[in-house]
PDB file of C-alpha atoms in Angstrom:
ATOM      1  CA  UNK L   1      12.825   4.972  -1.138  1.00 60.00           C
ATOM      2  CA  UNK L   2      16.088   4.357   1.295  1.00 72.00           C
ATOM      3  CA  UNK L   3      14.902   5.064   5.004  1.00 86.00           C
ATOM      4  CA  UNK L   4      17.222   6.992   7.116  1.00 88.00           C
ATOM      5  CA  UNK L   5      15.718   4.131  10.236  1.00 91.00           C
ATOM      6  CA  UNK L   6      16.159   0.879  10.466  1.00 92.00           C
ATOM      7  CA  UNK L   7      13.190  -1.252  11.917  1.00 95.00           C
ATOM      8  CA  UNK L   8      14.685  -4.956  12.745  1.00 94.00           C
ATOM      9  CA  UNK L   9      11.065  -5.499  14.751  1.00 96.00           C
ATOM     10  CA  UNK L  10       7.186  -4.656  16.571  1.00 97.00           C
ATOM     11  CA  UNK L  11       9.462  -3.016  19.228  1.00 96.00           C
ATOM     12  CA  UNK L  12      10.972  -0.522  16.663  1.00 97.00           C
ATOM     13  CA  UNK L  13       7.308   0.959  15.877  1.00 97.00           C
ATOM     14  CA  UNK L  14       4.964   2.952  18.621  1.00 96.00           C
ATOM     15  CA  UNK L  15       1.956   1.316  19.718  1.00 96.00           C
ATOM     16  CA  UNK L  16      -0.729   4.047  18.899  1.00 97.00           C
ATOM     17  CA  UNK L  17       0.217   5.413  15.532  1.00 97.00           C
ATOM     18  CA  UNK L  18      -2.381   7.601  13.564  1.00 97.00           C
ATOM     19  CA  UNK L  19      -4.461   5.979  11.155  1.00 96.00           C
ATOM     20  CA  UNK L  20      -5.370   7.557   7.422  1.00 96.00           C
ATOM     21  CA  UNK L  21      -8.245   5.226   6.031  1.00 95.00           C
ATOM     22  CA  UNK L  22      -7.972   5.208   1.933  1.00 94.00           C
ATOM     23  CA  UNK L  23     -10.096   2.954  -0.174  1.00 93.00           C
ATOM     24  CA  UNK L  24      -8.585   1.109  -2.923  1.00 92.00           C
ATOM     25  CA  UNK L  25      -5.660   2.086  -1.856  1.00 93.00           C
ATOM     26  CA  UNK L  26      -2.991  -0.095  -0.043  1.00 96.00           C
ATOM     27  CA  UNK L  27       0.542  -0.118   1.032  1.00 96.00           C
ATOM     28  CA  UNK L  28       2.677  -3.298   1.691  1.00 96.00           C
ATOM     29  CA  UNK L  29       6.376  -3.604   2.735  1.00 93.00           C
ATOM     30  CA  UNK L  30       8.969  -2.107   0.895  1.00 91.00           C
ATOM     31  CA  UNK L  31       6.271  -0.825  -1.478  1.00 93.00           C
ATOM     32  CA  UNK L  32       5.595   3.253  -1.667  1.00 94.00           C
ATOM     33  CA  UNK L  33       3.081   4.655  -1.855  1.00 96.00           C
ATOM     34  CA  UNK L  34       2.964   8.194  -3.121  1.00 96.00           C
ATOM     35  CA  UNK L  35       0.365  10.330  -1.682  1.00 97.00           C
ATOM     36  CA  UNK L  36      -1.393  13.930  -2.484  1.00 96.00           C
ATOM     37  CA  UNK L  37      -2.473  15.141   0.867  1.00 96.00           C
ATOM     38  CA  UNK L  38      -5.090  18.243   0.667  1.00 95.00           C
ATOM     39  CA  UNK L  39      -7.258  17.562   3.086  1.00 93.00           C
ATOM     40  CA  UNK L  40      -7.018  19.677   6.544  1.00 93.00           C
ATOM     41  CA  UNK L  41      -7.237  16.494   9.055  1.00 93.00           C
ATOM     42  CA  UNK L  42      -4.410  14.385   6.760  1.00 95.00           C
ATOM     43  CA  UNK L  43      -2.348  18.155   6.492  1.00 97.00           C
ATOM     44  CA  UNK L  44      -2.634  18.073  10.072  1.00 96.00           C
ATOM     45  CA  UNK L  45      -1.440  14.381  10.519  1.00 96.00           C
ATOM     46  CA  UNK L  46       1.259  15.179   8.159  1.00 97.00           C
ATOM     47  CA  UNK L  47       2.731  18.022  10.110  1.00 97.00           C
ATOM     48  CA  UNK L  48       2.149  16.628  13.286  1.00 96.00           C
ATOM     49  CA  UNK L  49       4.285  13.020  12.108  1.00 97.00           C
ATOM     50  CA  UNK L  50       7.106  14.720  10.431  1.00 96.00           C
ATOM     51  CA  UNK L  51       7.256  15.788  13.735  1.00 96.00           C
ATOM     52  CA  UNK L  52       7.495  12.994  15.662  1.00 94.00           C
ATOM     53  CA  UNK L  53       8.089   9.193  14.196  1.00 95.00           C
ATOM     54  CA  UNK L  54       7.095  10.014  10.804  1.00 97.00           C
ATOM     55  CA  UNK L  55       4.948   6.890  10.778  1.00 98.00           C
ATOM     56  CA  UNK L  56       1.549   6.663   9.425  1.00 98.00           C
ATOM     57  CA  UNK L  57      -0.990   3.757   9.721  1.00 98.00           C
ATOM     58  CA  UNK L  58      -3.111   2.883   5.865  1.00 98.00           C
ATOM     59  CA  UNK L  59      -5.220   1.167   6.343  1.00 97.00           C
ATOM     60  CA  UNK L  60      -8.622   0.244   3.780  1.00 96.00           C
ATOM     61  CA  UNK L  61     -11.964   0.896   4.628  1.00 94.00           C
ATOM     62  CA  UNK L  62     -14.659  -2.357   4.995  1.00 93.00           C
ATOM     63  CA  UNK L  63     -17.000  -0.665   2.198  1.00 87.00           C
ATOM     64  CA  UNK L  64     -14.270   0.072   0.368  1.00 83.00           C
ATOM     65  CA  UNK L  65     -15.977   3.653  -0.025  1.00 85.00           C
ATOM     66  CA  UNK L  66     -14.370   6.716   1.918  1.00 82.00           C
ATOM     67  CA  UNK L  67     -15.783   8.703   4.672  1.00 77.00           C
ATOM     68  CA  UNK L  68     -16.816  13.176   3.922  1.00 77.00           C
ATOM     69  CA  UNK L  69     -15.352  15.129   6.225  1.00 72.00           C
ATOM     70  CA  UNK L  70     -16.644  14.467   9.618  1.00 71.00           C
ATOM     71  CA  UNK L  71     -17.511  10.621   9.087  1.00 77.00           C
ATOM     72  CA  UNK L  72     -16.504   7.543  10.591  1.00 86.00           C
ATOM     73  CA  UNK L  73     -15.599   4.668   8.618  1.00 89.00           C
ATOM     74  CA  UNK L  74     -15.098   0.522   9.955  1.00 92.00           C
ATOM     75  CA  UNK L  75     -11.981  -0.438   9.049  1.00 96.00           C
ATOM     76  CA  UNK L  76     -10.109  -2.795   8.132  1.00 96.00           C
ATOM     77  CA  UNK L  77      -8.787  -5.088  10.477  1.00 97.00           C
ATOM     78  CA  UNK L  78      -5.170  -5.150   8.649  1.00 98.00           C
ATOM     79  CA  UNK L  79      -3.627  -2.113   7.323  1.00 98.00           C
ATOM     80  CA  UNK L  80       0.200  -1.443   6.623  1.00 98.00           C
ATOM     81  CA  UNK L  81       2.506   1.086   8.199  1.00 98.00           C
ATOM     82  CA  UNK L  82       4.598   3.671   6.214  1.00 98.00           C
ATOM     83  CA  UNK L  83       7.545   5.789   7.112  1.00 98.00           C
ATOM     84  CA  UNK L  84       7.238   9.449   5.516  1.00 98.00           C
ATOM     85  CA  UNK L  85      10.783   9.584   3.413  1.00 97.00           C
ATOM     86  CA  UNK L  86       9.758  12.228   0.654  1.00 96.00           C
ATOM     87  CA  UNK L  87       7.438  15.489   2.015  1.00 96.00           C
ATOM     88  CA  UNK L  88       6.895  18.364  -0.450  1.00 96.00           C
ATOM     89  CA  UNK L  89       5.333  21.587  -0.078  1.00 95.00           C
ATOM     90  CA  UNK L  90       3.110  22.227  -3.343  1.00 93.00           C
ATOM     91  CA  UNK L  91       2.444  26.406  -2.834  1.00 93.00           C
ATOM     92  CA  UNK L  92      -1.205  25.804  -3.045  1.00 95.00           C
ATOM     93  CA  UNK L  93      -1.490  23.825   0.640  1.00 94.00           C
ATOM     94  CA  UNK L  94      -1.187  20.781  -0.597  1.00 96.00           C
ATOM     95  CA  UNK L  95       1.430  18.501   0.112  1.00 97.00           C
ATOM     96  CA  UNK L  96       3.030  15.631  -2.320  1.00 97.00           C
ATOM     97  CA  UNK L  97       4.188  12.772   0.224  1.00 97.00           C
ATOM     98  CA  UNK L  98       5.585   9.294  -0.230  1.00 97.00           C
ATOM     99  CA  UNK L  99       5.294   6.697   1.863  1.00 97.00           C
ATOM    100  CA  UNK L 100       8.084   3.376   2.548  1.00 96.00           C
ATOM    101  CA  UNK L 101       6.423   0.493   4.037  1.00 96.00           C
ATOM    102  CA  UNK L 102       7.583  -0.926   6.963  1.00 96.00           C
ATOM    103  CA  UNK L 103       5.552  -3.560   8.594  1.00 97.00           C
ATOM    104  CA  UNK L 104       1.960  -5.156   8.497  1.00 98.00           C
ATOM    105  CA  UNK L 105       0.079  -4.371  11.911  1.00 98.00           C
ATOM    106  CA  UNK L 106      -3.865  -5.381  13.306  1.00 98.00           C
ATOM    107  CA  UNK L 107      -5.824  -2.558  14.922  1.00 98.00           C
ATOM    108  CA  UNK L 108      -6.849  -3.366  18.369  1.00 98.00           C
ATOM    109  CA  UNK L 109      -9.106  -0.134  18.988  1.00 97.00           C
ATOM    110  CA  UNK L 110      -9.538   2.866  18.214  1.00 95.00           C
ATOM    111  CA  UNK L 111      -7.809   5.918  20.718  1.00 95.00           C
ATOM    112  CA  UNK L 112     -10.892   8.836  21.946  1.00 90.00           C
ATOM    113  CA  UNK L 113      -8.430  11.995  20.434  1.00 84.00           C
ATOM    114  CA  UNK L 114      -9.450  15.857  20.251  1.00 88.00           C
ATOM    115  CA  UNK L 115      -7.356  16.042  16.937  1.00 90.00           C
ATOM    116  CA  UNK L 116      -9.345  15.484  13.645  1.00 92.00           C
ATOM    117  CA  UNK L 117      -7.668  12.085  11.983  1.00 93.00           C
ATOM    118  CA  UNK L 118      -8.265   9.262  13.371  1.00 94.00           C
ATOM    119  CA  UNK L 119      -5.677   7.108  15.815  1.00 96.00           C
ATOM    120  CA  UNK L 120      -5.563   3.334  16.685  1.00 97.00           C
ATOM    121  CA  UNK L 121      -3.690   0.642  19.062  1.00 98.00           C
ATOM    122  CA  UNK L 122      -2.198  -1.565  16.539  1.00 98.00           C
ATOM    123  CA  UNK L 123      -0.228  -4.675  16.765  1.00 98.00           C
ATOM    124  CA  UNK L 124       3.061  -5.250  14.829  1.00 98.00           C
ATOM    125  CA  UNK L 125       3.719  -8.770  16.267  1.00 96.00           C
ATOM    126  CA  UNK L 126       1.618 -11.259  14.454  1.00 95.00           C
ATOM    127  CA  UNK L 127       3.102  -9.918  10.773  1.00 96.00           C
ATOM    128  CA  UNK L 128       6.799  -9.922  12.815  1.00 94.00           C
ATOM    129  CA  UNK L 129       7.704 -11.618   9.224  1.00 92.00           C
ATOM    130  CA  UNK L 130       8.175  -8.649   7.231  1.00 95.00           C
ATOM    131  CA  UNK L 131      11.320  -7.095   8.738  1.00 93.00           C
ATOM    132  CA  UNK L 132      12.851  -9.848   7.129  1.00 88.00           C
ATOM    133  CA  UNK L 133      11.753 -10.564   3.901  1.00 82.00           C
ATOM    134  CA  UNK L 134      11.703 -12.706   1.371  1.00 82.00           C
ATOM    135  CA  UNK L 135      12.518 -11.394  -1.217  1.00 87.00           C
ATOM    136  CA  UNK L 136      12.583 -14.272  -4.063  1.00 92.00           C
ATOM    137  CA  UNK L 137      10.233 -15.962  -5.705  1.00 94.00           C
ATOM    138  CA  UNK L 138      10.817 -19.656  -7.831  1.00 94.00           C
ATOM    139  CA  UNK L 139      12.130 -17.943 -11.894  1.00 95.00           C
ATOM    140  CA  UNK L 140       8.541 -20.270 -13.048  1.00 95.00           C
ATOM    141  CA  UNK L 141       6.853 -17.655 -11.299  1.00 95.00           C
ATOM    142  CA  UNK L 142       8.095 -14.206 -11.792  1.00 95.00           C
ATOM    143  CA  UNK L 143       8.747 -15.195 -15.290  1.00 95.00           C
ATOM    144  CA  UNK L 144       4.712 -15.520 -16.088  1.00 96.00           C
ATOM    145  CA  UNK L 145       4.031 -12.291 -13.414  1.00 95.00           C
ATOM    146  CA  UNK L 146       5.999 -10.680 -15.664  1.00 95.00           C
ATOM    147  CA  UNK L 147       3.876 -11.922 -18.760  1.00 94.00           C
ATOM    148  CA  UNK L 148       1.273 -10.849 -16.923  1.00 94.00           C
ATOM    149  CA  UNK L 149       2.251  -7.415 -15.659  1.00 92.00           C
ATOM    150  CA  UNK L 150       3.745  -6.474 -19.494  1.00 91.00           C
ATOM    151  CA  UNK L 151       0.864  -7.569 -21.311  1.00 91.00           C
ATOM    152  CA  UNK L 152      -1.815  -5.875 -18.690  1.00 91.00           C
ATOM    153  CA  UNK L 153      -0.375  -2.359 -18.800  1.00 89.00           C
ATOM    154  CA  UNK L 154      -0.808  -3.063 -22.913  1.00 88.00           C
ATOM    155  CA  UNK L 155      -4.291  -3.857 -22.364  1.00 88.00           C
ATOM    156  CA  UNK L 156      -4.025  -0.728 -20.340  1.00 86.00           C
ATOM    157  CA  UNK L 157      -2.211   1.066 -22.912  1.00 85.00           C
ATOM    158  CA  UNK L 158       0.125   2.059 -20.589  1.00 83.00           C
ATOM    159  CA  UNK L 159       3.257   3.022 -21.392  1.00 82.00           C
ATOM    160  CA  UNK L 160       5.415  -0.011 -19.710  1.00 82.00           C
ATOM    161  CA  UNK L 161       8.814  -1.489 -21.243  1.00 82.00           C
ATOM    162  CA  UNK L 162       9.220  -4.968 -20.451  1.00 86.00           C
ATOM    163  CA  UNK L 163      13.095  -5.067 -19.929  1.00 88.00           C
ATOM    164  CA  UNK L 164      11.680  -1.987 -16.506  1.00 86.00           C
ATOM    165  CA  UNK L 165       9.511  -5.020 -15.289  1.00 87.00           C
ATOM    166  CA  UNK L 166      11.964  -7.170 -15.311  1.00 91.00           C
ATOM    167  CA  UNK L 167      14.551  -5.755 -14.105  1.00 93.00           C
ATOM    168  CA  UNK L 168      12.702  -5.192 -11.657  1.00 92.00           C
ATOM    169  CA  UNK L 169      14.065  -7.374  -7.167  1.00 93.00           C
ATOM    170  CA  UNK L 170      10.932 -10.083  -7.284  1.00 95.00           C
ATOM    171  CA  UNK L 171      10.099  -8.165  -4.401  1.00 93.00           C
ATOM    172  CA  UNK L 172      10.155  -5.220  -5.770  1.00 92.00           C
ATOM    173  CA  UNK L 173       7.780  -6.000  -8.415  1.00 93.00           C
ATOM    174  CA  UNK L 174       5.825  -7.844  -6.162  1.00 95.00           C
ATOM    175  CA  UNK L 175       4.604  -5.016  -4.301  1.00 93.00           C
ATOM    176  CA  UNK L 176       3.911  -2.879  -6.483  1.00 92.00           C
ATOM    177  CA  UNK L 177       2.246  -5.070  -9.121  1.00 93.00           C
ATOM    178  CA  UNK L 178      -0.029  -5.477  -5.819  1.00 95.00           C
ATOM    179  CA  UNK L 179      -0.715  -1.474  -5.497  1.00 92.00           C
ATOM    180  CA  UNK L 180      -0.864  -0.240  -8.693  1.00 90.00           C
ATOM    181  CA  UNK L 181      -3.034  -2.755 -10.249  1.00 91.00           C
ATOM    182  CA  UNK L 182      -5.888  -1.958 -11.313  1.00 93.00           C
ATOM    183  CA  UNK L 183      -7.610  -5.139  -8.956  1.00 95.00           C
ATOM    184  CA  UNK L 184     -10.288  -3.673  -5.940  1.00 95.00           C
ATOM    185  CA  UNK L 185     -10.372  -3.078  -2.472  1.00 94.00           C
ATOM    186  CA  UNK L 186     -11.346  -6.439  -1.665  1.00 95.00           C
ATOM    187  CA  UNK L 187      -8.719  -7.800  -3.993  1.00 96.00           C
ATOM    188  CA  UNK L 188      -5.680  -5.468  -3.252  1.00 96.00           C
ATOM    189  CA  UNK L 189      -7.235  -6.239   0.415  1.00 97.00           C
ATOM    190  CA  UNK L 190      -6.356  -9.841   0.011  1.00 97.00           C
ATOM    191  CA  UNK L 191      -3.068  -9.142  -1.500  1.00 97.00           C
ATOM    192  CA  UNK L 192      -2.267  -7.637   1.521  1.00 97.00           C
ATOM    193  CA  UNK L 193      -2.725  -9.983   3.763  1.00 97.00           C
ATOM    194  CA  UNK L 194      -1.550 -12.495   1.901  1.00 96.00           C
ATOM    195  CA  UNK L 195       0.970 -14.790   4.778  1.00 93.00           C
ATOM    196  CA  UNK L 196       4.484 -14.068   2.473  1.00 92.00           C
ATOM    197  CA  UNK L 197       5.424 -13.341  -0.451  1.00 93.00           C
ATOM    198  CA  UNK L 198       5.701 -17.048  -2.061  1.00 92.00           C
ATOM    199  CA  UNK L 199       1.232 -16.425  -1.970  1.00 95.00           C
ATOM    200  CA  UNK L 200       0.981 -13.087  -2.798  1.00 96.00           C
ATOM    201  CA  UNK L 201       2.889 -13.841  -5.638  1.00 96.00           C
ATOM    202  CA  UNK L 202       0.642 -16.516  -6.314  1.00 96.00           C
ATOM    203  CA  UNK L 203      -1.880 -14.476  -6.103  1.00 97.00           C
ATOM    204  CA  UNK L 204      -1.720 -11.800  -7.737  1.00 96.00           C
ATOM    205  CA  UNK L 205      -0.537 -13.395 -10.298  1.00 96.00           C
ATOM    206  CA  UNK L 206      -4.264 -15.170 -10.749  1.00 97.00           C
ATOM    207  CA  UNK L 207      -5.388 -11.341 -10.373  1.00 97.00           C
ATOM    208  CA  UNK L 208      -3.163 -10.443 -12.422  1.00 95.00           C
ATOM    209  CA  UNK L 209      -4.308 -12.937 -15.070  1.00 95.00           C
ATOM    210  CA  UNK L 210      -9.023 -11.798 -14.192  1.00 95.00           C
ATOM    211  CA  UNK L 211      -7.490  -8.028 -14.569  1.00 93.00           C
ATOM    212  CA  UNK L 212      -6.046  -8.874 -18.093  1.00 92.00           C
ATOM    213  CA  UNK L 213      -8.858 -10.947 -19.432  1.00 92.00           C
ATOM    214  CA  UNK L 214     -11.100  -8.208 -18.061  1.00 89.00           C
ATOM    215  CA  UNK L 215      -8.927  -5.293 -20.593  1.00 88.00           C
ATOM    216  CA  UNK L 216      -8.862  -7.255 -22.799  1.00 87.00           C
ATOM    217  CA  UNK L 217     -12.273  -8.478 -23.539  1.00 83.00           C
ATOM    218  CA  UNK L 218     -13.172  -3.886 -22.505  1.00 78.00           C
ATOM    219  CA  UNK L 219     -10.407  -3.056 -25.168  1.00 67.00           C
ATOM    220  CA  UNK L 220     -12.120  -5.186 -28.027  1.00 64.00           C
ATOM    221  CA  UNK L 221     -14.090  -3.273 -30.871  1.00 60.00           C
ATOM    222  CA  UNK L 222     -18.253  -4.431 -30.583  1.00 51.00           C
ATOM    223  CA  UNK L 223     -19.715  -6.737 -33.466  1.00 50.00           C
TER     224      UNK L 223
END
């Protein structure tokens, strides 16, 4: 999903951003993350973001478990910022939102605030490569990823056409597979923190093969 603003480097992003802790959800540069927003604190977060920079930081709780309202879970040190590129009201008090990934960040400190949601000072400079990302991976690596992604989708009974997987640009396919694949919170965090596209693709292939093995075994009838 195209953005109306271009981010060329860390200085184009704010040093303090609202933080949305959500287990099992990662946002990768160039990826799109759909969200269903209904808690009052996060409705307030998105209202405020829409009045300003439209930037939200996605980060996972360290424990892999979301904290109840009113409590603060310890956070993973690395997350990713996205720009709100779509927001629609549902008519029943919720927002449907799409965040488009810009760059990863490292949390420096949390900001004391009267706002009902969390805010943090973050450093984007440690991930400067996100602003000029690699676009391709070796052909064999991409072919192997296509095969695993398609076989995994079939094992999970997901309707995905092989041609749709194969036609996606490398970076887009890897981002989608990493974000929506059946990986646990720690595996998704490892994918987020991979140093570059090639390393993420290598890890994604290994995790995809493990997930495929699990899904295949689960689908076998009991003897």
